[in-house]
Amino acid sequence: MSNIANNLQSILSELPSDVTLVAVSKTKPSADIQEAYDAGQRHFGENKVQEMVDKWEALPKDIHWHMIGHVQTNKIKHMAPFVHLIHGCDREKVLKMVNKEAAKNDRTIDVLLQVHIAEESSKFGFDEAELLELIESGRWQEYPNVRIRGLMGMATFTDDKGQITREFNTLKSLFDKISKSFGEAFDTLSMGMSGDYSLAIDAGSNMVRVGSAIFGARNYDA
Ligand SMILES: *Cc1c(COP(=O)(O)O)cnc(C)c1O
């Protein structure tokens, strides 16, 4: 078996069956994705729209493509025909533009609302008050071609496992608190990456986004 297939198998063996593994393939060549695909993997995550479009064109059409990066609203139209789940809806303008482009494609697009949970100030996302306001105002229902499937968050980049767990627990509590407001489709909690996915699962994640532990370290100069 290739390294990629081995890595996938060992990660999958640790995941409960209700947890979806999104293999984060950003910066990696299509050949690596094909290897993971041949090993049975179908969910892949990218953080740049153009790169995802190029890979979508080159690779098998039954791949589920996840946009996990920060969303620039002028790029939404390029992924609207095929994207499976947009994790990074971090402001209302993104919901509005996804709705518009989804309608043009006669689709309903699934999204996650990105929530700011890290103590670091650089991470994007709604805070709890903004989310509650979006619910209480009823405005989230103004986007009929968007289906809000859940929440996504990223913990602080730190070795402090206690802090990471606190941040994941905060997101899980918020998820439980608001899930009824969004109805039955609201079932996905995306949290956990290569370094912290087991902590995320212990805290209640059911979707992990794992890159380097599958494909190896990324080389941004390549
Ligand atoms: C790159 C990235 C990941 C994967 O990171 P790894 O540490 O390589 O597993 C997960 N989520 C987001 C949002 C990312 O940008």
PDB file of C-alpha atoms and ligand atoms in Angstrom:
ATOM      1  CA  MET A   1       0.000   0.000   0.000  1.00  0.00           C
ATOM      2  CA  SER A   2       1.142   3.566  -0.634  1.00  0.00           C
ATOM      3  CA  ASN A   3       1.910   5.911   2.247  1.00  0.00           C
ATOM      4  CA  ILE A   4      -1.264   7.849   1.556  1.00  0.00           C
ATOM      5  CA  ALA A   5      -3.417   4.707   1.646  1.00  0.00           C
ATOM      6  CA  ASN A   6      -1.660   3.567   4.839  1.00  0.00           C
ATOM      7  CA  ASN A   7      -2.163   6.917   6.533  1.00  0.00           C
ATOM      8  CA  LEU A   8      -5.818   6.958   5.555  1.00  0.00           C
ATOM      9  CA  GLN A   9      -6.358   3.478   6.880  1.00  0.00           C
ATOM     10  CA  SER A  10      -4.742   4.204  10.227  1.00  0.00           C
ATOM     11  CA  ILE A  11      -6.725   7.443  10.718  1.00  0.00           C
ATOM     12  CA  LEU A  12      -9.998   5.798   9.691  1.00  0.00           C
ATOM     13  CA  SER A  13      -9.356   2.990  12.164  1.00  0.00           C
ATOM     14  CA  GLU A  14      -9.336   5.605  14.965  1.00  0.00           C
ATOM     15  CA  LEU A  15     -12.516   7.420  13.871  1.00  0.00           C
ATOM     16  CA  PRO A  16     -15.955   6.468  15.184  1.00  0.00           C
ATOM     17  CA  SER A  17     -18.204   5.413  12.303  1.00  0.00           C
ATOM     18  CA  ASP A  18     -20.357   8.545  12.534  1.00  0.00           C
ATOM     19  CA  VAL A  19     -17.378  10.865  11.942  1.00  0.00           C
ATOM     20  CA  THR A  20     -16.756  11.995   8.347  1.00  0.00           C
ATOM     21  CA  LEU A  21     -13.132  12.331   7.309  1.00  0.00           C
ATOM     22  CA  VAL A  22     -12.439  15.226   4.950  1.00  0.00           C
ATOM     23  CA  ALA A  23      -8.992  14.694   3.418  1.00  0.00           C
ATOM     24  CA  VAL A  24      -7.460  18.163   3.080  1.00  0.00           C
ATOM     25  CA  SER A  25      -5.599  18.103  -0.218  1.00  0.00           C
ATOM     26  CA  LYS A  26      -4.722  21.814  -0.597  1.00  0.00           C
ATOM     27  CA  THR A  27      -1.362  22.368  -2.353  1.00  0.00           C
ATOM     28  CA  LYS A  28      -1.131  18.624  -3.142  1.00  0.00           C
ATOM     29  CA  PRO A  29      -1.116  17.345  -6.737  1.00  0.00           C
ATOM     30  CA  SER A  30      -4.073  15.547  -8.281  1.00  0.00           C
ATOM     31  CA  ALA A  31      -2.018  12.324  -8.338  1.00  0.00           C
ATOM     32  CA  ASP A  32      -2.039  12.298  -4.509  1.00  0.00           C
ATOM     33  CA  ILE A  33      -5.801  12.802  -4.479  1.00  0.00           C
ATOM     34  CA  GLN A  34      -6.234   9.997  -7.000  1.00  0.00           C
ATOM     35  CA  GLU A  35      -4.238   7.711  -4.685  1.00  0.00           C
ATOM     36  CA  ALA A  36      -6.505   8.527  -1.767  1.00  0.00           C
ATOM     37  CA  TYR A  37      -9.528   8.109  -4.047  1.00  0.00           C
ATOM     38  CA  ASP A  38      -8.314   4.675  -5.140  1.00  0.00           C
ATOM     39  CA  ALA A  39      -8.087   3.768  -1.445  1.00  0.00           C
ATOM     40  CA  GLY A  40     -11.795   4.648  -1.112  1.00  0.00           C
ATOM     41  CA  GLN A  41     -11.676   8.265   0.116  1.00  0.00           C
ATOM     42  CA  ARG A  42     -14.416  10.497  -1.397  1.00  0.00           C
ATOM     43  CA  HIS A  43     -14.440  13.706   0.687  1.00  0.00           C
ATOM     44  CA  PHE A  44     -11.674  16.198  -0.071  1.00  0.00           C
ATOM     45  CA  GLY A  45     -11.075  19.701   1.267  1.00  0.00           C
ATOM     46  CA  GLU A  46      -9.454  22.672  -0.469  1.00  0.00           C
ATOM     47  CA  ASN A  47      -8.958  26.249   0.648  1.00  0.00           C
ATOM     48  CA  LYS A  48      -8.574  28.038  -2.698  1.00  0.00           C
ATOM     49  CA  VAL A  49     -11.440  28.146  -5.172  1.00  0.00           C
ATOM     50  CA  GLN A  50      -9.352  28.097  -8.362  1.00  0.00           C
ATOM     51  CA  GLU A  51      -7.294  25.134  -7.168  1.00  0.00           C
ATOM     52  CA  MET A  52     -10.474  23.258  -6.254  1.00  0.00           C
ATOM     53  CA  VAL A  53     -12.023  23.981  -9.674  1.00  0.00           C
ATOM     54  CA  ASP A  54      -8.904  22.701 -11.471  1.00  0.00           C
ATOM     55  CA  LYS A  55      -8.908  19.504  -9.422  1.00  0.00           C
ATOM     56  CA  TRP A  56     -12.665  19.036  -9.853  1.00  0.00           C
ATOM     57  CA  GLU A  57     -12.150  19.199 -13.625  1.00  0.00           C
ATOM     58  CA  ALA A  58      -9.253  16.727 -13.569  1.00  0.00           C
ATOM     59  CA  LEU A  59     -10.535  14.122 -11.114  1.00  0.00           C
ATOM     60  CA  PRO A  60     -13.465  11.656 -10.818  1.00  0.00           C
ATOM     61  CA  LYS A  61     -16.850  13.349 -10.641  1.00  0.00           C
ATOM     62  CA  ASP A  62     -18.120  11.446  -7.596  1.00  0.00           C
ATOM     63  CA  ILE A  63     -15.681  13.283  -5.318  1.00  0.00           C
ATOM     64  CA  HIS A  64     -17.354  15.486  -2.692  1.00  0.00           C
ATOM     65  CA  TRP A  65     -15.473  18.791  -2.653  1.00  0.00           C
ATOM     66  CA  HIS A  66     -15.399  20.781   0.587  1.00  0.00           C
ATOM     67  CA  MET A  67     -14.389  24.451   0.626  1.00  0.00           C
ATOM     68  CA  ILE A  68     -12.657  24.856   3.986  1.00  0.00           C
ATOM     69  CA  GLY A  69     -10.905  28.188   3.434  1.00  0.00           C
ATOM     70  CA  HIS A  70     -11.885  31.799   3.847  1.00  0.00           C
ATOM     71  CA  VAL A  71     -14.505  32.592   1.203  1.00  0.00           C
ATOM     72  CA  GLN A  72     -14.061  35.562  -1.098  1.00  0.00           C
ATOM     73  CA  THR A  73     -17.531  36.433  -2.314  1.00  0.00           C
ATOM     74  CA  ASN A  74     -16.435  37.139  -5.904  1.00  0.00           C
ATOM     75  CA  LYS A  75     -15.150  33.534  -6.242  1.00  0.00           C
ATOM     76  CA  ILE A  76     -18.345  31.790  -5.129  1.00  0.00           C
ATOM     77  CA  LYS A  77     -19.718  31.594  -8.670  1.00  0.00           C
ATOM     78  CA  HIS A  78     -16.825  29.357  -9.772  1.00  0.00           C
ATOM     79  CA  MET A  79     -17.549  26.642  -7.209  1.00  0.00           C
ATOM     80  CA  ALA A  80     -21.345  26.989  -7.071  1.00  0.00           C
ATOM     81  CA  PRO A  81     -21.977  24.342  -9.772  1.00  0.00           C
ATOM     82  CA  PHE A  82     -20.332  21.524  -7.837  1.00  0.00           C
ATOM     83  CA  VAL A  83     -19.209  22.336  -4.277  1.00  0.00           C
ATOM     84  CA  HIS A  84     -20.487  19.808  -1.720  1.00  0.00           C
ATOM     85  CA  LEU A  85     -20.140  21.798   1.523  1.00  0.00           C
ATOM     86  CA  ILE A  86     -18.792  25.272   2.266  1.00  0.00           C
ATOM     87  CA  HIS A  87     -17.299  25.240   5.790  1.00  0.00           C
ATOM     88  CA  GLY A  88     -16.175  28.856   5.909  1.00  0.00           C
ATOM     89  CA  CYS A  89     -19.387  30.913   5.901  1.00  0.00           C
ATOM     90  CA  ASP A  90     -18.059  33.445   8.342  1.00  0.00           C
ATOM     91  CA  ARG A  91     -20.307  36.453   7.658  1.00  0.00           C
ATOM     92  CA  GLU A  92     -23.779  37.107   6.384  1.00  0.00           C
ATOM     93  CA  LYS A  93     -22.602  38.445   3.058  1.00  0.00           C
ATOM     94  CA  VAL A  94     -21.267  34.972   2.248  1.00  0.00           C
ATOM     95  CA  LEU A  95     -24.708  33.438   2.902  1.00  0.00           C
ATOM     96  CA  LYS A  96     -26.278  36.015   0.650  1.00  0.00           C
ATOM     97  CA  MET A  97     -23.842  35.425  -2.219  1.00  0.00           C
ATOM     98  CA  VAL A  98     -23.933  31.625  -1.896  1.00  0.00           C
ATOM     99  CA  ASN A  99     -27.728  31.856  -2.056  1.00  0.00           C
ATOM    100  CA  LYS A 100     -27.572  33.932  -5.221  1.00  0.00           C
ATOM    101  CA  GLU A 101     -25.090  31.670  -7.027  1.00  0.00           C
ATOM    102  CA  ALA A 102     -26.843  28.489  -5.859  1.00  0.00           C
ATOM    103  CA  ALA A 103     -30.120  29.791  -7.307  1.00  0.00           C
ATOM    104  CA  LYS A 104     -28.437  30.492 -10.652  1.00  0.00           C
ATOM    105  CA  ASN A 105     -27.324  26.861 -10.699  1.00  0.00           C
ATOM    106  CA  ASP A 106     -30.730  25.532  -9.606  1.00  0.00           C
ATOM    107  CA  ARG A 107     -29.129  24.093  -6.499  1.00  0.00           C
ATOM    108  CA  THR A 108     -29.357  24.275  -2.763  1.00  0.00           C
ATOM    109  CA  ILE A 109     -25.841  24.527  -1.383  1.00  0.00           C
ATOM    110  CA  ASP A 110     -24.955  23.119   2.035  1.00  0.00           C
ATOM    111  CA  VAL A 111     -22.917  25.365   4.302  1.00  0.00           C
ATOM    112  CA  LEU A 112     -21.475  25.482   7.794  1.00  0.00           C
ATOM    113  CA  LEU A 113     -21.313  28.677   9.792  1.00  0.00           C
ATOM    114  CA  GLN A 114     -17.754  29.297  10.885  1.00  0.00           C
ATOM    115  CA  VAL A 115     -17.532  30.311  14.519  1.00  0.00           C
ATOM    116  CA  HIS A 116     -14.639  32.145  16.088  1.00  0.00           C
ATOM    117  CA  ILE A 117     -13.546  29.984  19.042  1.00  0.00           C
ATOM    118  CA  ALA A 118      -9.779  30.531  19.171  1.00  0.00           C
ATOM    119  CA  GLU A 119      -8.222  33.019  21.535  1.00  0.00           C
ATOM    120  CA  GLU A 120      -6.047  34.112  18.619  1.00  0.00           C
ATOM    121  CA  SER A 121      -7.487  37.186  16.966  1.00  0.00           C
ATOM    122  CA  SER A 122      -6.580  36.160  13.406  1.00  0.00           C
ATOM    123  CA  LYS A 123      -9.246  33.503  12.873  1.00  0.00           C
ATOM    124  CA  PHE A 124     -12.397  34.363  10.938  1.00  0.00           C
ATOM    125  CA  GLY A 125     -15.928  33.638  12.031  1.00  0.00           C
ATOM    126  CA  PHE A 126     -19.166  34.622  13.695  1.00  0.00           C
ATOM    127  CA  ASP A 127     -19.154  35.072  17.443  1.00  0.00           C
ATOM    128  CA  GLU A 128     -21.964  33.694  19.589  1.00  0.00           C
ATOM    129  CA  ALA A 129     -23.862  36.978  19.809  1.00  0.00           C
ATOM    130  CA  GLU A 130     -23.854  37.382  16.032  1.00  0.00           C
ATOM    131  CA  LEU A 131     -25.148  33.847  15.550  1.00  0.00           C
ATOM    132  CA  LEU A 132     -27.937  34.327  18.070  1.00  0.00           C
ATOM    133  CA  GLU A 133     -28.914  37.545  16.357  1.00  0.00           C
ATOM    134  CA  LEU A 134     -28.997  35.802  12.967  1.00  0.00           C
ATOM    135  CA  ILE A 135     -31.383  33.232  14.469  1.00  0.00           C
ATOM    136  CA  GLU A 136     -33.598  35.595  16.476  1.00  0.00           C
ATOM    137  CA  SER A 137     -34.031  38.021  13.600  1.00  0.00           C
ATOM    138  CA  GLY A 138     -35.108  35.109  11.367  1.00  0.00           C
ATOM    139  CA  ARG A 139     -32.801  36.457   8.671  1.00  0.00           C
ATOM    140  CA  TRP A 140     -31.136  33.064   8.128  1.00  0.00           C
ATOM    141  CA  GLN A 141     -34.394  32.004   6.452  1.00  0.00           C
ATOM    142  CA  GLU A 142     -34.008  34.653   3.771  1.00  0.00           C
ATOM    143  CA  TYR A 143     -31.610  32.390   1.893  1.00  0.00           C
ATOM    144  CA  PRO A 144     -33.757  29.562   0.472  1.00  0.00           C
ATOM    145  CA  ASN A 145     -30.987  28.127  -1.722  1.00  0.00           C
ATOM    146  CA  VAL A 146     -28.644  27.772   1.247  1.00  0.00           C
ATOM    147  CA  ARG A 147     -29.011  24.922   3.698  1.00  0.00           C
ATOM    148  CA  ILE A 148     -27.270  25.577   7.004  1.00  0.00           C
ATOM    149  CA  ARG A 149     -25.951  22.166   8.038  1.00  0.00           C
ATOM    150  CA  GLY A 150     -23.966  23.049  11.152  1.00  0.00           C
ATOM    151  CA  LEU A 151     -20.936  24.786  12.560  1.00  0.00           C
ATOM    152  CA  MET A 152     -17.209  24.807  11.884  1.00  0.00           C
ATOM    153  CA  GLY A 153     -14.404  26.027  14.091  1.00  0.00           C
ATOM    154  CA  MET A 154     -10.656  26.031  14.507  1.00  0.00           C
ATOM    155  CA  ALA A 155      -8.904  25.878  17.840  1.00  0.00           C
ATOM    156  CA  THR A 156      -5.906  28.011  18.712  1.00  0.00           C
ATOM    157  CA  PHE A 157      -2.631  26.704  17.316  1.00  0.00           C
ATOM    158  CA  THR A 158      -1.007  25.701  20.608  1.00  0.00           C
ATOM    159  CA  ASP A 159       0.443  22.699  22.469  1.00  0.00           C
ATOM    160  CA  ASP A 160      -1.908  23.402  25.378  1.00  0.00           C
ATOM    161  CA  LYS A 161      -4.379  20.526  25.098  1.00  0.00           C
ATOM    162  CA  GLY A 162      -6.493  21.955  27.891  1.00  0.00           C
ATOM    163  CA  GLN A 163      -7.025  25.139  25.943  1.00  0.00           C
ATOM    164  CA  ILE A 164      -7.832  23.284  22.711  1.00  0.00           C
ATOM    165  CA  THR A 165     -10.362  21.125  24.546  1.00  0.00           C
ATOM    166  CA  ARG A 166     -11.981  24.172  26.163  1.00  0.00           C
ATOM    167  CA  GLU A 167     -12.371  25.807  22.763  1.00  0.00           C
ATOM    168  CA  PHE A 168     -13.862  22.657  21.205  1.00  0.00           C
ATOM    169  CA  ASN A 169     -16.224  22.254  24.165  1.00  0.00           C
ATOM    170  CA  THR A 170     -17.371  25.847  23.712  1.00  0.00           C
ATOM    171  CA  LEU A 171     -18.253  25.165  20.085  1.00  0.00           C
ATOM    172  CA  LYS A 172     -20.058  21.914  20.923  1.00  0.00           C
ATOM    173  CA  SER A 173     -22.152  23.689  23.593  1.00  0.00           C
ATOM    174  CA  LEU A 174     -23.079  26.406  21.139  1.00  0.00           C
ATOM    175  CA  PHE A 175     -23.951  23.759  18.537  1.00  0.00           C
ATOM    176  CA  ASP A 176     -26.277  21.997  20.996  1.00  0.00           C
ATOM    177  CA  LYS A 177     -27.810  25.274  22.114  1.00  0.00           C
ATOM    178  CA  ILE A 178     -28.790  26.467  18.644  1.00  0.00           C
ATOM    179  CA  SER A 179     -29.275  23.248  16.683  1.00  0.00           C
ATOM    180  CA  LYS A 180     -33.064  23.156  17.159  1.00  0.00           C
ATOM    181  CA  SER A 181     -33.398  26.658  15.732  1.00  0.00           C
ATOM    182  CA  PHE A 182     -32.077  25.505  12.370  1.00  0.00           C
ATOM    183  CA  GLY A 183     -34.148  22.323  12.132  1.00  0.00           C
ATOM    184  CA  GLU A 184     -33.323  18.770  11.149  1.00  0.00           C
ATOM    185  CA  ALA A 185     -30.688  19.469   8.518  1.00  0.00           C
ATOM    186  CA  PHE A 186     -28.457  20.989  11.177  1.00  0.00           C
ATOM    187  CA  ASP A 187     -26.364  17.914  11.990  1.00  0.00           C
ATOM    188  CA  THR A 188     -22.710  18.643  11.247  1.00  0.00           C
ATOM    189  CA  LEU A 189     -19.998  19.852  13.603  1.00  0.00           C
ATOM    190  CA  SER A 190     -16.715  20.313  11.715  1.00  0.00           C
ATOM    191  CA  MET A 191     -13.779  20.568  14.080  1.00  0.00           C
ATOM    192  CA  GLY A 192     -10.407  18.870  14.320  1.00  0.00           C
ATOM    193  CA  MET A 193      -7.280  18.823  12.123  1.00  0.00           C
ATOM    194  CA  SER A 194      -4.158  16.611  11.986  1.00  0.00           C
ATOM    195  CA  GLY A 195      -2.858  17.784  15.341  1.00  0.00           C
ATOM    196  CA  ASP A 196      -6.070  17.840  17.327  1.00  0.00           C
ATOM    197  CA  TYR A 197      -8.709  15.618  15.731  1.00  0.00           C
ATOM    198  CA  SER A 198      -8.829  13.131  18.604  1.00  0.00           C
ATOM    199  CA  LEU A 199      -9.476  15.977  21.071  1.00  0.00           C
ATOM    200  CA  ALA A 200     -12.173  17.278  18.709  1.00  0.00           C
ATOM    201  CA  ILE A 201     -13.888  13.900  18.506  1.00  0.00           C
ATOM    202  CA  ASP A 202     -13.842  13.555  22.292  1.00  0.00           C
ATOM    203  CA  ALA A 203     -15.554  16.955  22.409  1.00  0.00           C
ATOM    204  CA  GLY A 204     -18.298  15.862  19.979  1.00  0.00           C
ATOM    205  CA  SER A 205     -17.054  16.606  16.465  1.00  0.00           C
ATOM    206  CA  ASN A 206     -18.562  14.539  13.655  1.00  0.00           C
ATOM    207  CA  MET A 207     -16.455  15.907  10.794  1.00  0.00           C
ATOM    208  CA  VAL A 208     -12.671  16.225  10.865  1.00  0.00           C
ATOM    209  CA  ARG A 209     -10.489  18.009   8.312  1.00  0.00           C
ATOM    210  CA  VAL A 210      -7.158  16.211   8.118  1.00  0.00           C
ATOM    211  CA  GLY A 211      -4.380  17.164   5.686  1.00  0.00           C
ATOM    212  CA  SER A 212      -0.754  16.627   6.633  1.00  0.00           C
ATOM    213  CA  ALA A 213      -1.402  13.410   8.583  1.00  0.00           C
ATOM    214  CA  ILE A 214      -2.643  11.900   5.295  1.00  0.00           C
ATOM    215  CA  PHE A 215      -0.610  13.596   2.572  1.00  0.00           C
ATOM    216  CA  GLY A 216       2.510  14.660   4.480  1.00  0.00           C
ATOM    217  CA  ALA A 217       3.737  18.164   5.252  1.00  0.00           C
ATOM    218  CA  ARG A 218       2.789  20.874   2.771  1.00  0.00           C
ATOM    219  CA  ASN A 219       5.450  22.752   0.871  1.00  0.00           C
ATOM    220  CA  TYR A 220       4.128  26.232   0.157  1.00  0.00           C
ATOM    221  CA  ASP A 221       7.126  27.091  -2.061  1.00  0.00           C
ATOM    222  CA  ALA A 222       6.340  24.308  -4.512  1.00  0.00           C
TER     223      ALA A 222
HETATM  224  C1  LIG B   1      -5.160  23.282   6.125  1.00  0.00           C
HETATM  225  C2  LIG B   1      -6.410  23.142   6.915  1.00  0.00           C
HETATM  226  C3  LIG B   1      -6.722  21.944   7.590  1.00  0.00           C
HETATM  227  C4  LIG B   1      -5.810  20.741   7.621  1.00  0.00           C
HETATM  228  O1  LIG B   1      -4.663  21.001   8.355  1.00  0.00           O
HETATM  229  P1  LIG B   1      -3.660  19.818   8.772  1.00  0.00           P
HETATM  230  O2  LIG B   1      -2.996  20.342   9.986  1.00  0.00           O
HETATM  231  O3  LIG B   1      -2.726  19.624   7.619  1.00  0.00           O
HETATM  232  O4  LIG B   1      -4.468  18.607   9.047  1.00  0.00           O
HETATM  233  C5  LIG B   1      -7.929  21.872   8.258  1.00  0.00           C
HETATM  234  N1  LIG B   1      -8.796  22.904   8.289  1.00  0.00           N
HETATM  235  C6  LIG B   1      -8.530  24.072   7.663  1.00  0.00           C
HETATM  236  C7  LIG B   1      -9.535  25.162   7.721  1.00  0.00           C
HETATM  237  C8  LIG B   1      -7.330  24.228   6.963  1.00  0.00           C
HETATM  238  O5  LIG B   1      -7.086  25.389   6.343  1.00  0.00           O
END
